[in-house]
Structures are given as structure tokens and as C-alpha cells.
Backbone as a ProteinNet text record, in pm:
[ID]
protein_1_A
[PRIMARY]
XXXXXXXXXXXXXXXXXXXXXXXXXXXXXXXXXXXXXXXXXXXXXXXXXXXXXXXXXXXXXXXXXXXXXXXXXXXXXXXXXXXXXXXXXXXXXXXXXXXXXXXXXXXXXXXXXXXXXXXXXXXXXXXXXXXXXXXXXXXXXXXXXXXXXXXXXXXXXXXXXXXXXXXXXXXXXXXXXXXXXXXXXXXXXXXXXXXXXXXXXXXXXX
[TERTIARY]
1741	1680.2	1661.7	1703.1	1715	1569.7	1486.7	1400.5	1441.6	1381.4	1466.4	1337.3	1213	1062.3	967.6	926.9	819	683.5	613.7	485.5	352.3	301.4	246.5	159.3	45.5	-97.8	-131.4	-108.3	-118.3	-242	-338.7	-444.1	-458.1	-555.5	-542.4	-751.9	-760.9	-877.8	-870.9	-973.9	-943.9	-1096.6	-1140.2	-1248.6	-1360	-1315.5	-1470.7	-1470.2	-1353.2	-1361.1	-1245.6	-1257.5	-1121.9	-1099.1	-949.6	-869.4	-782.4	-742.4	-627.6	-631.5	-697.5	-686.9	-576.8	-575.8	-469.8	-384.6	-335.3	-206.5	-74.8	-12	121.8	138.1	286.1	377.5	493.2	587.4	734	848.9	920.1	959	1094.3	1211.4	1296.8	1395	1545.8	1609.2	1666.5	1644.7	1743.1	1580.2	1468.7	1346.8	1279.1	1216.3	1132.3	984.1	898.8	722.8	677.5	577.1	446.8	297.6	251.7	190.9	39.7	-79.9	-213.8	-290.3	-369.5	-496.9	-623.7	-704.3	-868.7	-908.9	-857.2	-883.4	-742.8	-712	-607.3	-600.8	-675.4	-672.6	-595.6	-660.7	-595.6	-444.2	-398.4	-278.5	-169.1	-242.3	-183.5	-146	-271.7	-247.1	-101.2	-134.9	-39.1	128.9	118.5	281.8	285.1	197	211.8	254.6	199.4	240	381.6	477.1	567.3	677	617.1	705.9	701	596.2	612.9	514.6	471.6	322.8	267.9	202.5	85.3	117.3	46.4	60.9	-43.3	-5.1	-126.6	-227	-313.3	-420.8	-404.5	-330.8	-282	-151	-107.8	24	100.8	260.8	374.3	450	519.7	597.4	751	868.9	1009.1	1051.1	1142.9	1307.2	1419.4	1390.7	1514.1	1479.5	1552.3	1512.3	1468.6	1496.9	1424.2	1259.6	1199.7	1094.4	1002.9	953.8	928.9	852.3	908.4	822.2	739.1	769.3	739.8	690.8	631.3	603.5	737	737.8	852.1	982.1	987.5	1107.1	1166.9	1109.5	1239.4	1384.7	1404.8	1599.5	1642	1781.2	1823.6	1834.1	1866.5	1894.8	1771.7	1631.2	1502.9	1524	1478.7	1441.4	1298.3	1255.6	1074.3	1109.2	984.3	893.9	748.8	688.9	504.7	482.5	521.3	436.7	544.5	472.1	541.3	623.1	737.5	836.6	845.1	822.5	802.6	930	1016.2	1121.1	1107.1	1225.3	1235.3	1246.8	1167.5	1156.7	1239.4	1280.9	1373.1	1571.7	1522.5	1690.9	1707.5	1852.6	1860.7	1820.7	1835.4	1842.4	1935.5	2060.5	2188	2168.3	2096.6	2106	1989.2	1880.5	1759.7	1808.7	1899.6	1964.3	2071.3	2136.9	2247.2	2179.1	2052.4	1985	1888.8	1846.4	1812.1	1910	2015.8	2156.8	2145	2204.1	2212.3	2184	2035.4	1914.1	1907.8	1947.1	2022	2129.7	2225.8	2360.9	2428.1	2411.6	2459.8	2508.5	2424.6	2509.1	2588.8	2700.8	2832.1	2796.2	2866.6	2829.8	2878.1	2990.3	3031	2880.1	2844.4	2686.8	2591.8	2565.8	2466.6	2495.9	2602.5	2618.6	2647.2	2642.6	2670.5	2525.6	2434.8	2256.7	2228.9	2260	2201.2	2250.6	2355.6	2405.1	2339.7	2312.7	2265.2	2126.6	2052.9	1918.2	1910.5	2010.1	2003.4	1990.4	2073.7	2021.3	2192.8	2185.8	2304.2	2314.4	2388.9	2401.4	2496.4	2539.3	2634.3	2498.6	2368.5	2269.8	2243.6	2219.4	2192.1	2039.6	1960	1828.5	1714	1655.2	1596.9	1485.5	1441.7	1295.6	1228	1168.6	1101.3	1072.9	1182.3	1219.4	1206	1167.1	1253.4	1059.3	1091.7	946.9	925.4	835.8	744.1	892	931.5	1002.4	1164.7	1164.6	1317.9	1271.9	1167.3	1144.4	1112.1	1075.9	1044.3	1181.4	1311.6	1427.4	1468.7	1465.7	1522.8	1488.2	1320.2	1284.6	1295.6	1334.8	1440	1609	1658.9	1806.6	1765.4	1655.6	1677.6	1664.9	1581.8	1558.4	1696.1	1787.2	1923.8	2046	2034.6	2159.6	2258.1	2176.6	2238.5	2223.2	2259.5	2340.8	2218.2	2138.3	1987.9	2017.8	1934.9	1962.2	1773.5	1678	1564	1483	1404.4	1318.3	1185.1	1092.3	898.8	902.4	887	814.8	621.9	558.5	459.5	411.4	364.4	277.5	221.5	278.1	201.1	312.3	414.9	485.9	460.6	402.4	352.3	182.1	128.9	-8	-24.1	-139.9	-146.4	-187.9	-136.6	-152.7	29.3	88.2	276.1	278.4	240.7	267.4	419.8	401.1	501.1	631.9	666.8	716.4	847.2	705.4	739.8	836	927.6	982.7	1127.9	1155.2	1258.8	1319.3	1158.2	1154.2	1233	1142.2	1169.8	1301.5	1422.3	1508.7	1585.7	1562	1677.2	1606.6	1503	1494.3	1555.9	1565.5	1607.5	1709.2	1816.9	1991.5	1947.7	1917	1887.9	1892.8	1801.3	1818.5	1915.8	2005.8	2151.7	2240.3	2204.8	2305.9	2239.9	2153.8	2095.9	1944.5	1946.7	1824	1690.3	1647.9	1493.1	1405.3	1324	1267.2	1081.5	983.6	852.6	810.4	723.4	586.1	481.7	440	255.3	203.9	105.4	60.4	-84.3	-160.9	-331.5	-374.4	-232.5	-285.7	-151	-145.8	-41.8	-7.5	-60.3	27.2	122.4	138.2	262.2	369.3	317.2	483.3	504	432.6	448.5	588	628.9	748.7	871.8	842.7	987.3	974.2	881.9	821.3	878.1	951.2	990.5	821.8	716.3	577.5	549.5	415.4	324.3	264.2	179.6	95.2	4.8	-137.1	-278	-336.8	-347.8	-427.2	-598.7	-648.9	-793.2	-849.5
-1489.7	-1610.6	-1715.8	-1819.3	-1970.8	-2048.2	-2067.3	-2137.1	-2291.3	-2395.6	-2538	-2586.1	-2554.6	-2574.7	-2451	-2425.9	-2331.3	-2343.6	-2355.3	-2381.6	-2261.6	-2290.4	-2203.5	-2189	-2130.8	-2144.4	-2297.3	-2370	-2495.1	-2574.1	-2591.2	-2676.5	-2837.8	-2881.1	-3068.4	-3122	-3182.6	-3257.8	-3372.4	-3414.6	-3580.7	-3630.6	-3736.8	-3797.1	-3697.5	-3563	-3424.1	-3336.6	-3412.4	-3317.1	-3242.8	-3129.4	-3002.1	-3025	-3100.9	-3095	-2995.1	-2955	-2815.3	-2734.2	-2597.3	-2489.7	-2335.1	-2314.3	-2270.4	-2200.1	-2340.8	-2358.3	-2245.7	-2165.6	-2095.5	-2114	-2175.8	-2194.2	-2207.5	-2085.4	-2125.8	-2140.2	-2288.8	-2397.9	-2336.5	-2270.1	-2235.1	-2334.4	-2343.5	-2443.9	-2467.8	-2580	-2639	-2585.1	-2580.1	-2587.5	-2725.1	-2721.4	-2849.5	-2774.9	-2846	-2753.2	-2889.5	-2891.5	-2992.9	-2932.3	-3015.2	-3015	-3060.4	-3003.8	-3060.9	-3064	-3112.1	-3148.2	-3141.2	-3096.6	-3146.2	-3277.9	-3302	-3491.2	-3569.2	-3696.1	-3758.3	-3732	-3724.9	-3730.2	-3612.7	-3521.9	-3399	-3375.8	-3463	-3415.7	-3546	-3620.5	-3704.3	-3678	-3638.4	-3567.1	-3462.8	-3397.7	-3237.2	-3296.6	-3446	-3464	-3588	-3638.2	-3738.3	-3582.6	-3480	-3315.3	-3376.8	-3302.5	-3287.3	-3401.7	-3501.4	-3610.6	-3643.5	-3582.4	-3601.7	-3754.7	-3792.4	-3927.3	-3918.1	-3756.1	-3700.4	-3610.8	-3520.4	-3376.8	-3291.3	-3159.9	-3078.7	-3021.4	-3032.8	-2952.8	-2852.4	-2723	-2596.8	-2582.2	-2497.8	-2447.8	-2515.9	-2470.7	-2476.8	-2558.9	-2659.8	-2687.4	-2663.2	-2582.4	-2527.7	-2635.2	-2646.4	-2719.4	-2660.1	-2538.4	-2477.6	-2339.6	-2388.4	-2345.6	-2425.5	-2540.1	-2623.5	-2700.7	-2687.5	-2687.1	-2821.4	-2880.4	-3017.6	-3047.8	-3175.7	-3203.2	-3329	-3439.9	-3559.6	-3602.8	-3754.6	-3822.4	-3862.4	-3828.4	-3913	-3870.8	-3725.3	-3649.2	-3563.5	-3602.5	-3484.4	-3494.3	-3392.6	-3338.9	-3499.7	-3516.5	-3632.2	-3639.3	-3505.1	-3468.9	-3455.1	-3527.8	-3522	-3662.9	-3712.7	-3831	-3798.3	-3959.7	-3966.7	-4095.7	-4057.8	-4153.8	-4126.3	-4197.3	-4107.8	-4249.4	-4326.8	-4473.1	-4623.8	-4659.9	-4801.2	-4857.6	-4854.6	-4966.4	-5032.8	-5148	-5273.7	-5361.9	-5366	-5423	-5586.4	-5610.7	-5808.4	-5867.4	-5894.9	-5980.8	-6068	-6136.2	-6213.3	-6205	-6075.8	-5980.1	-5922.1	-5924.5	-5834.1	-5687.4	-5603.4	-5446.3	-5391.1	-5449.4	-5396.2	-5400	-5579.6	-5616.7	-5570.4	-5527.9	-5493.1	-5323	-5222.4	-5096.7	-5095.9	-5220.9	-5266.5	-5277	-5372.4	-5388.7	-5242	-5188.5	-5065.3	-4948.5	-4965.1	-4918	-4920.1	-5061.1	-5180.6	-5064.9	-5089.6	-5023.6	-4896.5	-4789.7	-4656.3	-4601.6	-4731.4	-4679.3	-4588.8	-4536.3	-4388.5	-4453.6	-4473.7	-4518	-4595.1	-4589.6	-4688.1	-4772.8	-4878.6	-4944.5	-4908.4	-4804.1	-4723.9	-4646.2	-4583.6	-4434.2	-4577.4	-4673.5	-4729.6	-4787	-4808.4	-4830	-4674.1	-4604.2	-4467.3	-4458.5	-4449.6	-4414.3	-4495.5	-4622	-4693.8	-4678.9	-4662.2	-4641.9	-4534.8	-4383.3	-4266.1	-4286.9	-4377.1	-4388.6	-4472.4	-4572.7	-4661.5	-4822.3	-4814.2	-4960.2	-4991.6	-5131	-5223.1	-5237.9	-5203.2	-5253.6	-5391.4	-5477.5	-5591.9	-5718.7	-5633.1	-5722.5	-5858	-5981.4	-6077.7	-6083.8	-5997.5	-5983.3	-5981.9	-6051.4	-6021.2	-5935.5	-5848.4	-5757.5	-5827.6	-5964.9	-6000.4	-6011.2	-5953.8	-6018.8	-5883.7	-5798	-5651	-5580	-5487.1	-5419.1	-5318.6	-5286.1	-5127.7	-5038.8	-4981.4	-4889	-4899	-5045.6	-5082.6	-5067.9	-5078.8	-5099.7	-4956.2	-4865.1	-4690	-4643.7	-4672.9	-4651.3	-4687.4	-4811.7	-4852.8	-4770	-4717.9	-4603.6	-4504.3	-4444.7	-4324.6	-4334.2	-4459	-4447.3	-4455.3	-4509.6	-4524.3	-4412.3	-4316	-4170.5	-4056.2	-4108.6	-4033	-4097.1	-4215.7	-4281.6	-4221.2	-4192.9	-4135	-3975.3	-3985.6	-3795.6	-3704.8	-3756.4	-3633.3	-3510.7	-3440.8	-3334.3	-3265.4	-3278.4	-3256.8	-3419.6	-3386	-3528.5	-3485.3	-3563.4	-3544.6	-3697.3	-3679.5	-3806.4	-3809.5	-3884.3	-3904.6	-4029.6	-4112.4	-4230.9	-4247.2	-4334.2	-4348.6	-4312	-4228.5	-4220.5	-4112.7	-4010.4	-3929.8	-3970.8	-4073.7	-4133.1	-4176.2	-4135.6	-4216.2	-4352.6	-4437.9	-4596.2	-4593.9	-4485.2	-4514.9	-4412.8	-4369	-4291.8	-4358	-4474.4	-4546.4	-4539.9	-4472.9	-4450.5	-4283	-4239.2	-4079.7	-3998.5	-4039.7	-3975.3	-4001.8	-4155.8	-4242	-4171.3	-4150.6	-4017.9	-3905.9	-3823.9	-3673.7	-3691.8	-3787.5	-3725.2	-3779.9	-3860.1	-3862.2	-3748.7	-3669.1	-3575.6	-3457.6	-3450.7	-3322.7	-3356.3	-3459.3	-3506.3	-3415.3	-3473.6	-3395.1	-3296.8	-3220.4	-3073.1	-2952.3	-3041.1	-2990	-2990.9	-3118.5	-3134.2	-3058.9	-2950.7	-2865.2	-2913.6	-3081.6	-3030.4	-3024.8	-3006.9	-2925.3	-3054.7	-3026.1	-3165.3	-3120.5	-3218.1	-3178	-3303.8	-3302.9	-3417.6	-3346	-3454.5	-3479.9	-3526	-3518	-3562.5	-3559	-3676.7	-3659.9	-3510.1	-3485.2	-3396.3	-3307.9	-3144.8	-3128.9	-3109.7	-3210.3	-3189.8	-3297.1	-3381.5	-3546.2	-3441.1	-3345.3	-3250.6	-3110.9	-3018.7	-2910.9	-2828.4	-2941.1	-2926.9	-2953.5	-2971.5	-3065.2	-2978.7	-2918.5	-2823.9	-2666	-2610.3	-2483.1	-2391.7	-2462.2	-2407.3	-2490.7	-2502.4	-2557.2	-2495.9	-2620.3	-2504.7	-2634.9	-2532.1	-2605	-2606.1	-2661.5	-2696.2	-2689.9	-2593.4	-2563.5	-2658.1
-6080.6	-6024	-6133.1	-6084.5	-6238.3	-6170.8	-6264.2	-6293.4	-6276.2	-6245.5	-6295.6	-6348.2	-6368.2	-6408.7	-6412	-6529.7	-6567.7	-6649.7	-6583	-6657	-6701.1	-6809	-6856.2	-6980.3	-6849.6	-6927.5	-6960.6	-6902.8	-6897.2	-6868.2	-6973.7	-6956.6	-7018.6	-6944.3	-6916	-6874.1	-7026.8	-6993.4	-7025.4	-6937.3	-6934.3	-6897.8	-7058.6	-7007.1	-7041.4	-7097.9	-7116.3	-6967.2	-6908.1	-6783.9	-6784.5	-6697.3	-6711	-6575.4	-6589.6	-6456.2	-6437.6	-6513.1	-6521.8	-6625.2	-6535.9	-6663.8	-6657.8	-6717.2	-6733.8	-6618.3	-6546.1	-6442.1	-6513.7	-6373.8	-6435.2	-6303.5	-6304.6	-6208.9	-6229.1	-6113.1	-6182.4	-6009.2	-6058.7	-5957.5	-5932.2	-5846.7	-5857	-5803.7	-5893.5	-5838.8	-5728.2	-5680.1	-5517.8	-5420.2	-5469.8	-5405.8	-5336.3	-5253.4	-5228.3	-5266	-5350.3	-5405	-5373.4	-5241.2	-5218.8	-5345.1	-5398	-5479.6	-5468.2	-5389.3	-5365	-5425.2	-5428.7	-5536.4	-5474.1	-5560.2	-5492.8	-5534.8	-5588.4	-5603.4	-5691.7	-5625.5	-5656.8	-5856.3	-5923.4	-6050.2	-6093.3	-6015.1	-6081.5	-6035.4	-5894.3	-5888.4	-5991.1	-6031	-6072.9	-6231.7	-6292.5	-6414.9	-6407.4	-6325.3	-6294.8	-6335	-6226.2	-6239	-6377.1	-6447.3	-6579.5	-6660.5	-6671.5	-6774	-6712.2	-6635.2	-6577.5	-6651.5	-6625.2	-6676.4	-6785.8	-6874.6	-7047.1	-7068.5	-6967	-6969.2	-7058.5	-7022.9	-7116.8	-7150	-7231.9	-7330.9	-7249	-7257.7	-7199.7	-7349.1	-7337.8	-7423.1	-7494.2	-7400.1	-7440	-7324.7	-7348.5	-7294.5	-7282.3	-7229.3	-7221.3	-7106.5	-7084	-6986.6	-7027.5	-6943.3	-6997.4	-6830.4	-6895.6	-6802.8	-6856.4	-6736.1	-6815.1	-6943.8	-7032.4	-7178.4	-7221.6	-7188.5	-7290.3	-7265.2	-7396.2	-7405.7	-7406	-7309.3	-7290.7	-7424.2	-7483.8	-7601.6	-7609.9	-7669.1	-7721.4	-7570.8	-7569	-7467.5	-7404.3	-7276.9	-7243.6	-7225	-7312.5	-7335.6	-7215.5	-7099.2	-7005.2	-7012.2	-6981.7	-6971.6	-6855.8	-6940.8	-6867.3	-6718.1	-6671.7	-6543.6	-6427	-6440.1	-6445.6	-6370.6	-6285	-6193.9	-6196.3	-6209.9	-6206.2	-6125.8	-6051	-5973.2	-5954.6	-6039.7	-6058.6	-6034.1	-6075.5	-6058.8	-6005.5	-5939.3	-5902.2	-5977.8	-5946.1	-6081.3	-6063.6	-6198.9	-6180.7	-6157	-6069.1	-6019.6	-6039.4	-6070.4	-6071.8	-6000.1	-5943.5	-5816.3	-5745.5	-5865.1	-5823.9	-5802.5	-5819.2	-5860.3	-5715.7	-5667.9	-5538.4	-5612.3	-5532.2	-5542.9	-5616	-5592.9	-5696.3	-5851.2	-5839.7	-5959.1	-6066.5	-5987.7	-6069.2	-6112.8	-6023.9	-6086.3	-6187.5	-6158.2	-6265	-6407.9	-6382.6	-6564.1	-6623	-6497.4	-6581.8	-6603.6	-6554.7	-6632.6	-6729.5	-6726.8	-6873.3	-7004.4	-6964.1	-7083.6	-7133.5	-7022.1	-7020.4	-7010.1	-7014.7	-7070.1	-6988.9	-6888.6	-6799	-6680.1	-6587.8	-6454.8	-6455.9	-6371.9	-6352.1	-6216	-6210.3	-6095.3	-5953	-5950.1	-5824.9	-5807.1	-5914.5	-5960.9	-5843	-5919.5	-5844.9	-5659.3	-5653.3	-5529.4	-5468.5	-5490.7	-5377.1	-5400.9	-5480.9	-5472.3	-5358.2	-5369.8	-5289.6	-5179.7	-5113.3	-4992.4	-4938.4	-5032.4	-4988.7	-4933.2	-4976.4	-4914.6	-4822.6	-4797.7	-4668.7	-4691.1	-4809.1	-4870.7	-4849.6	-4822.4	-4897.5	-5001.2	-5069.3	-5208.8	-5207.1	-5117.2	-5107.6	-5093.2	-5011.6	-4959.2	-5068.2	-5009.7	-5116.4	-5127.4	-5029.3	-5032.4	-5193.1	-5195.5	-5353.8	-5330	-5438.2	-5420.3	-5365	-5370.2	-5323.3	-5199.4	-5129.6	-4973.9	-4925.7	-5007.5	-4967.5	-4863.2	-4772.8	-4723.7	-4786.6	-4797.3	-4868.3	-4873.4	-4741.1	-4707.6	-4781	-4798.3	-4855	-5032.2	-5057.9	-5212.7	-5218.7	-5206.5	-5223.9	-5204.2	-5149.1	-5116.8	-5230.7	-5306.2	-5397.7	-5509.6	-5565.1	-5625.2	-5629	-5510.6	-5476.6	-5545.5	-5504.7	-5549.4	-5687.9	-5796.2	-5925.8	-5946.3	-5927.7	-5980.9	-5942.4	-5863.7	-5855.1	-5923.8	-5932.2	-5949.7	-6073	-6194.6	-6351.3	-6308	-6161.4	-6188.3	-6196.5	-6233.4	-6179.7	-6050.4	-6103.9	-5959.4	-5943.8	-6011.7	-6018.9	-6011.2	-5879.4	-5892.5	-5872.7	-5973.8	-5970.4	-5882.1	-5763.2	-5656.5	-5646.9	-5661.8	-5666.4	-5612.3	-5662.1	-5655.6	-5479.9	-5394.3	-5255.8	-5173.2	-5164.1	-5115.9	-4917.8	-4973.6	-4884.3	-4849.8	-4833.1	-4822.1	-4671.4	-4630.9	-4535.2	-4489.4	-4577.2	-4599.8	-4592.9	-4582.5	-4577.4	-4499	-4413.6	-4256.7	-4173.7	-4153.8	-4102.8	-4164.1	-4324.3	-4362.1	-4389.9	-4317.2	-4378.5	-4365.4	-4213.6	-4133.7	-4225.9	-4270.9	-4315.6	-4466.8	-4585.2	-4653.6	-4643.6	-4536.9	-4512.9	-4489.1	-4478	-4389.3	-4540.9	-4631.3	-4740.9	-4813.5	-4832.1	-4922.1	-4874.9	-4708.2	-4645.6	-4698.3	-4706.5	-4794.1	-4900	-4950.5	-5093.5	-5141	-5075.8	-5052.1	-5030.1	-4942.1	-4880.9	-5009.4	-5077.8	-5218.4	-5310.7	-5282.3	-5423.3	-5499.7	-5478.4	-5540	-5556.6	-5701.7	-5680	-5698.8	-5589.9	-5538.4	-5591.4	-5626.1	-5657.3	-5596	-5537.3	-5475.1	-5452.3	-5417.8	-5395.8	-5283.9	-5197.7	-5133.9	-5093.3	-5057.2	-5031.1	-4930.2	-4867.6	-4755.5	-4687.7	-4726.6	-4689	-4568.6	-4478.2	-4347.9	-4322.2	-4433.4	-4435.8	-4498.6	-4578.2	-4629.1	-4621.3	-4548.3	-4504.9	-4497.7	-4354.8	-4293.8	-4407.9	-4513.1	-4595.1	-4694.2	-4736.4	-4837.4	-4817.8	-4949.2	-4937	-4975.1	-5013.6	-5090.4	-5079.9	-5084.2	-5131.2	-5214.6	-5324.6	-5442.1	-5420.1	-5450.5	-5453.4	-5595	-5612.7	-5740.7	-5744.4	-5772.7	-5773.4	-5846.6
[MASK]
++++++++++++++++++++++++++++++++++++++++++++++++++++++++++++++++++++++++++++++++++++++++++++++++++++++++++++++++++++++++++++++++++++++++++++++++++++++++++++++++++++++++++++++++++++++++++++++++++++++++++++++

């Protein structure tokens, strides 16, 4: 059995308070893991570890073999979405994935137009972010976290909330894509009954 995330003995304070003590969890690949919290902090901490945000206190996070290090450092093949990206407003959709290319050097502009098609976007649209709705701009944060060939994505921020209910269904059905293509998917949500159904586990966070 291949691991694609292993964590261990993993503790996290924040502020003099202990949000996570020594967490062991191990994520197997081409999985969907819903991820709950007893309060938004702690699940939020859980996935900043994950994504290399923050450092844990004590223990281990592995991708793989390899051993998560520095801030910031996940395996290239790692899609994040923990927080709102700050998109250019004034850029269509193509063009705001085209410049964070640019900056990362990896995606090709066929890479960015098949992301975007896969989630339901035009990529021809002359539409600018600005013009774009909730549901079309979380689509667009979805195609950035696949576009450079990723096959593991940490989804977080308001995605599964119920302030984006109206949303959820539009979600569930590009992550169920996802899934079919292999891969190992991690989110969050205020409440696991928005991801139950989409979820190979759930894990609670005490």
C-alpha cells in the first residue's frame, strides 16, 4: 500500500495554545480524506503543516519519502489551495494562469487551457476576474492547483462552507473528475455533511 501523505506525532501551538498534539495520520494515494475540526483554527493550522505555511512544533510530515522541510517546500506535484488567491483583476482567467506560469516556469499554455476547460471555464472567455462569480473564481483556483501536472491537492479556504452551499454540487462533481484520474484529494470543511458523500474518510481532529 503507497502512502501519498504521512504524518507523525505531529504537534502545533499557536498563541500558548495546543491545537494539535501529537496527530498520526496516514493518507493513501488516489484517496479523497474530509478533514474536521473542533474549531476553524485548528483545521486551518492542520492544512498551513500540510502545505509547508507553518512548521509543526514536534513531529514529522513525509510526501512520499520525502520529508517535508523548509516553509513552503512541498513536492512539485502538490496543488494548494488553503487561501484565496489574489488574482488580477483586471486579467481574463487565461491570462492571470498564463503569469503565474510565467513565475513558475512549468505550465504550457495547451497545460493551462485543458485545466481550465476541465473545470468548466473558457479559457477563449474575454471575461476579466473582475467580472468573474464566486463559483467561476474557485474554478479558476481549482484549475491553478492542477494545471503544472499535480496529482495531490490540499483544498481548504471557503470552499465546502455554508456561505458557498450554492456552490457545492458544481465542486463535488470536478473533484469526483478527479478522482477517476487518480488523485489524492485532502479538504476541509465547517461540517461533514457538505463532504461525506465525496469523502473516501473522514478524520476528526480532537
Amino acid at each position: 500500500m503507497k502512502y501519498a501523505i504521512q504524518i507523525e506525532d505531529v504537534t502545533k501551538n499557536y498563541e500558548g495554545k495546543c491545537y494539535l498534539s501529537a496527530i498520526n495520520l496516514k493518507i493513501e494515494q488516489g484517496k479523497v480524506v474530509g478533514i474536521i475540526g473542533k474549531s476553524c483554527r485548528t483545521v486551518t493550522l492542520f492544512m498551513q503543516l500540510l502545505s509547508g505555511e507553518v512548521m509543526p512544533c514536534s513531529g514529522d510530515i513525509f510526501y512520499g519519502e520525502e520529508r517535508l522541510g523548509l516553509y513552503g517546500q512541498t513536492p512539485e506535484y502538490v496543488g494548494v489551495y488553503i487561501d484565496q488567491i489574489g488574482f488580477l483583476r483586471e486579467l481574463t482567467g487565461f491570462k492571470n494562469l498564463k503569469y503565474i506560469a510565467g513565475m513558475n516556469e512549468k505550465a504550457t499554455s495547451e497545460e493551462i487551457l485543458e485545466a481550465m476547460a476541465f473545470v468548466g471555464l473558457n479559457p477563449n472567455s474575454r471575461l476579466k476576474v473582475s467580472q468573474y462569480s464566486k463559483r467561476m473564481e474557485q474554478k479558476l483556483s481549482i484549475a491553478q492547483a492542477i494545471m503544472e501536472g499535480q496529482d495531490l491537492l490540499l483544498l481548504h479556504a471557503d470552499l465546502f462552507s455554508k456561505e458557498n452551499e450554492d456552490n457545492h454540487m458544481e465542486l463535488r462533481r470536478i473533484l469526483r473528475k478527479l478522482k477517476k484520474l487518480g488523485f489524492t484529494i485532502v479538504l476541509t470543511s465547517e461540517d461533514s455533511k457538505y463532504i461525506d458523500k465525496l469523502c473516501d474518510e473522514l478524520v476528526f481532529l480532537g
